[in-house]
Amino acid sequence: MLQAMITAEVGDDMLGEDPTVNRLERFVADMFGHEAAVFACSGTQSNQMGIRVHCLPGDELLINETGHIANFEGGAPAAVSGVTVRTIEAPDGFLDVDSLEGKIRVNDQHFARTRLLCLENTTNLGGGQVYSLEHLHRVSDWATTNGLKRHLDGARLFNAIVSGGYSAADVGKCFDTISICFSKGLGCPMGSILVGNKEDIARARRIRRLFGGALRQTGIVAAAAMYALANNITRLKCDHVNAMQLASGLAAIDGIHIEANRVKSNLVFFEVEAGRGLAIQLAGALKEQGVLVGPMGGQRLRAVTHLDATTDDIAEAIDVIRLCMGRGFADRPMVGRGPYSK
Ligand SMILES: *Cc1c(COP(=O)(O)O)cnc(C)c1O
């Protein structure tokens, strides 16, 4: 990947003259069966570009209550687009027609205009769950029938595609805009992309400029993304196998709770038994032993498998966690913080 970056052909992307970026945008648009695509600095940026494209100030979007857009983007829909966020209870992070029915506000001056439906695939805090294609179609058809635009937060969309057994073009049919991250499972240092129709992507490009995200010799990072699309997609199934191995290893450790059979992609959520100590303390103890897991607040932790973690690393991580649990960690200071809640 670094070699591809070093040797990338570049130009001024602000002028549309970076050949590597142009190739990447064309390639991803075609892959998803959409007309156009625009590179973005981060997944937050491409999500917010999508929201701004579809909504006006005073509009409302619907999203699962655990959604990244609702929780982890600094309040951006309100701050940068004047859009209110209506979160909907969603088991495993999945929105479905029965939970969405009745959530579109009546067209009346009292109410925000419900304008946009946002889904997440995989469902990150929902447990890294994967929508089936039928489910995507059902919700997407419902949104279209009810006059909503459809945006997909596909930070880990290729994990979903590999796990769900459908294609990028299959997913493309279900959404008006899709944001995909290169910096997660695909292993790039930075970058995301937004796909959609020509008009929407032209508007998104103007919005990207407004958000300070229009870059110059972007080919250096676009080359990393091209490399990842060629080399790092099919290997995602290794991350999923590793995640399942980690989950079954964790299930056998005294004081750890996990439903190992619910692991569907590269995210492994588990709980440390109350009374043993807090997630944040366990995470601190594990970090000292070289095992990085994210404390998610309270007793909950998240482990992520990725291209820098081998199957042997997973076995070692399980050993380290077992030892830590055996030794105890409740006397540890509560340093650092869970990124997600107190
Ligand atoms: C990581 C992530 C994003 C994008 O976050 P950035 O930090 O801006 O790259 C969006 N949605 C989900 C579900 C994510 O996990």
Tab-separated table of C-alpha atoms and ligand atoms in Angstrom, residues 42-44 47 68 73 120 124 153 155-156 181 183-184, ligand 1:
chain	number	residue	atom	x	y	z
A	42	SER	CA	-13.294	10.808	6.793
A	43	GLY	CA	-16.475	8.808	7.237
A	44	THR	CA	-17.931	11.567	9.344
A	47	ASN	CA	-21.898	11.018	6.062
A	68	HIS	CA	-22.786	6.696	14.470
A	73	GLU	CA	-20.216	12.791	14.916
A	120	GLU	CA	-25.745	1.485	9.170
A	124	ASN	CA	-21.206	-1.088	14.795
A	153	ASP	CA	-23.406	4.666	6.581
A	155	ALA	CA	-18.119	2.514	7.326
A	156	ARG	CA	-17.765	-1.276	7.342
A	181	CYS	CA	-14.678	4.107	4.757
A	183	SER	CA	-9.762	3.657	6.959
A	184	LYS	CA	-11.529	0.833	8.807
B	1	LIG	C1	-15.775	4.934	11.933
B	1	LIG	C2	-17.186	5.095	11.583
B	1	LIG	C3	-17.610	6.196	10.826
B	1	LIG	C4	-16.682	7.283	10.361
B	1	LIG	O1	-15.908	7.780	11.374
B	1	LIG	P1	-14.583	8.628	11.107
B	1	LIG	O2	-13.924	8.625	12.432
B	1	LIG	O3	-15.002	9.958	10.665
B	1	LIG	O4	-13.806	7.903	10.067
B	1	LIG	C5	-18.941	6.265	10.478
B	1	LIG	N1	-19.805	5.319	10.852
B	1	LIG	C6	-19.441	4.251	11.572
B	1	LIG	C7	-20.459	3.213	11.924
B	1	LIG	C8	-18.113	4.097	11.966
B	1	LIG	O5	-17.757	3.027	12.678
